[in-house]
Amino acid sequence: MSGRAEGHETAGTLVVAAPGAAASAPALPAASPPRAPLPLAAAAASSQAVARQRSALTRAQAAATELAPRLHYQLTRLGPAGQAGLASLVAALVFATSTLLPVRHALDALRADLVRAQQPSAAQSPDQAAPRLVESLPTRGQVPVVIGVIYAQAKQNGVSLDTGHYSYSAPKAGALARYDVEFPVKAGYPEIRSFINGTLTAVPAAALAKLHVERKTVGDATVNANIGFVIFLRSE
């Protein structure tokens, strides 16, 4: 009959359904799954890391506390002479670290630069080096400046240039122009040598073309010399 309730028994429980209940009762939503628990393993690992760091710090502090009396005892056993020697050793180490090592590094760098200078790069061929060399030479208009440098070197080395002879040679086919200068001087031989070396260093475009030295007597401290330089020039 339609007006009777129907029921069925499952697992010891009697379930009774009213007529039309299946059609009219709303559907219950499905139960949401339980939330995942907190990452307890990660928290435990972090706590263990903090504990290890604290333990290491504690051991380091304990070791430092024990080391200080030992060092004091050892220094006391050394006595005044031993303590002075230890202080000298420490000062020597500080000096070596702050002074000698930088100097050693600078010498190593200078040695490396000299090696590179003695072994020019293969990429720079003679055809490439020659134009650069010519471009570094002075022009005829710059000769007064070059002569001024020569006079400055003579004054710096105690050589008096009272007179001088100058001549200009125009460039020929495939050659550079040149400016010849000659100075008769009277000075000590060491001063003359220093003057020549200083001039050749200060004026890269100059070359020693003539040197005649005459000493009147064996014990004479000064000599008479004729010094000639040639200055190579490039075109204007």
Coordinates of N, CA and C in Angstrom, one line a residue, residues 64-80 82-83 86:
A64 N 87.3 28.4 24.9 CA 88.0 29.7 25.0 C 88.3 30.0 26.5
T65 N 87.3 29.6 27.3 CA 87.5 29.8 28.8 C 88.7 29.0 29.3
E66 N 88.8 27.8 28.8 CA 89.9 26.9 29.3 C 91.2 27.3 28.7
L67 N 91.2 27.9 27.4 CA 92.5 28.2 26.8 C 93.2 29.4 27.4
A68 N 92.4 30.4 27.9 CA 93.0 31.6 28.4 C 93.9 31.3 29.6
P69 N 93.5 30.5 30.6 CA 94.5 30.2 31.7 C 95.7 29.5 31.2
R70 N 95.5 28.6 30.2 CA 96.7 27.8 29.7 C 97.7 28.8 29.1
L71 N 97.2 29.7 28.2 CA 98.1 30.7 27.6 C 98.8 31.5 28.6
H72 N 98.1 32.0 29.6 CA 98.7 32.8 30.7 C 99.8 32.0 31.4
Y73 N 99.5 30.7 31.7 CA 100.5 29.8 32.3 C 101.7 29.7 31.5
Q74 N 101.5 29.4 30.2 CA 102.7 29.2 29.3 C 103.5 30.5 29.2
L75 N 102.8 31.7 29.1 CA 103.6 32.9 29.0 C 104.3 33.2 30.3
T76 N 103.8 32.8 31.4 CA 104.5 33.0 32.7 C 105.7 32.1 32.8
R77 N 105.6 30.9 32.2 CA 106.8 30.0 32.2 C 107.9 30.5 31.3
L78 N 107.6 31.3 30.3 CA 108.6 31.8 29.4 C 109.5 32.8 30.1
G79 N 109.0 33.5 31.0 CA 109.9 34.5 31.7 C 110.0 35.8 30.8
P80 N 110.6 36.8 31.4 CA 110.8 38.1 30.6 C 111.5 38.0 29.3
G82 N 111.8 35.3 27.4 CA 111.0 34.5 26.4 C 109.8 35.3 25.9
Q83 N 109.2 36.1 26.8 CA 108.1 37.0 26.4 C 108.6 38.1 25.4
L86 N 109.0 36.3 22.1 CA 107.7 36.1 21.5 C 107.1 37.3 20.9

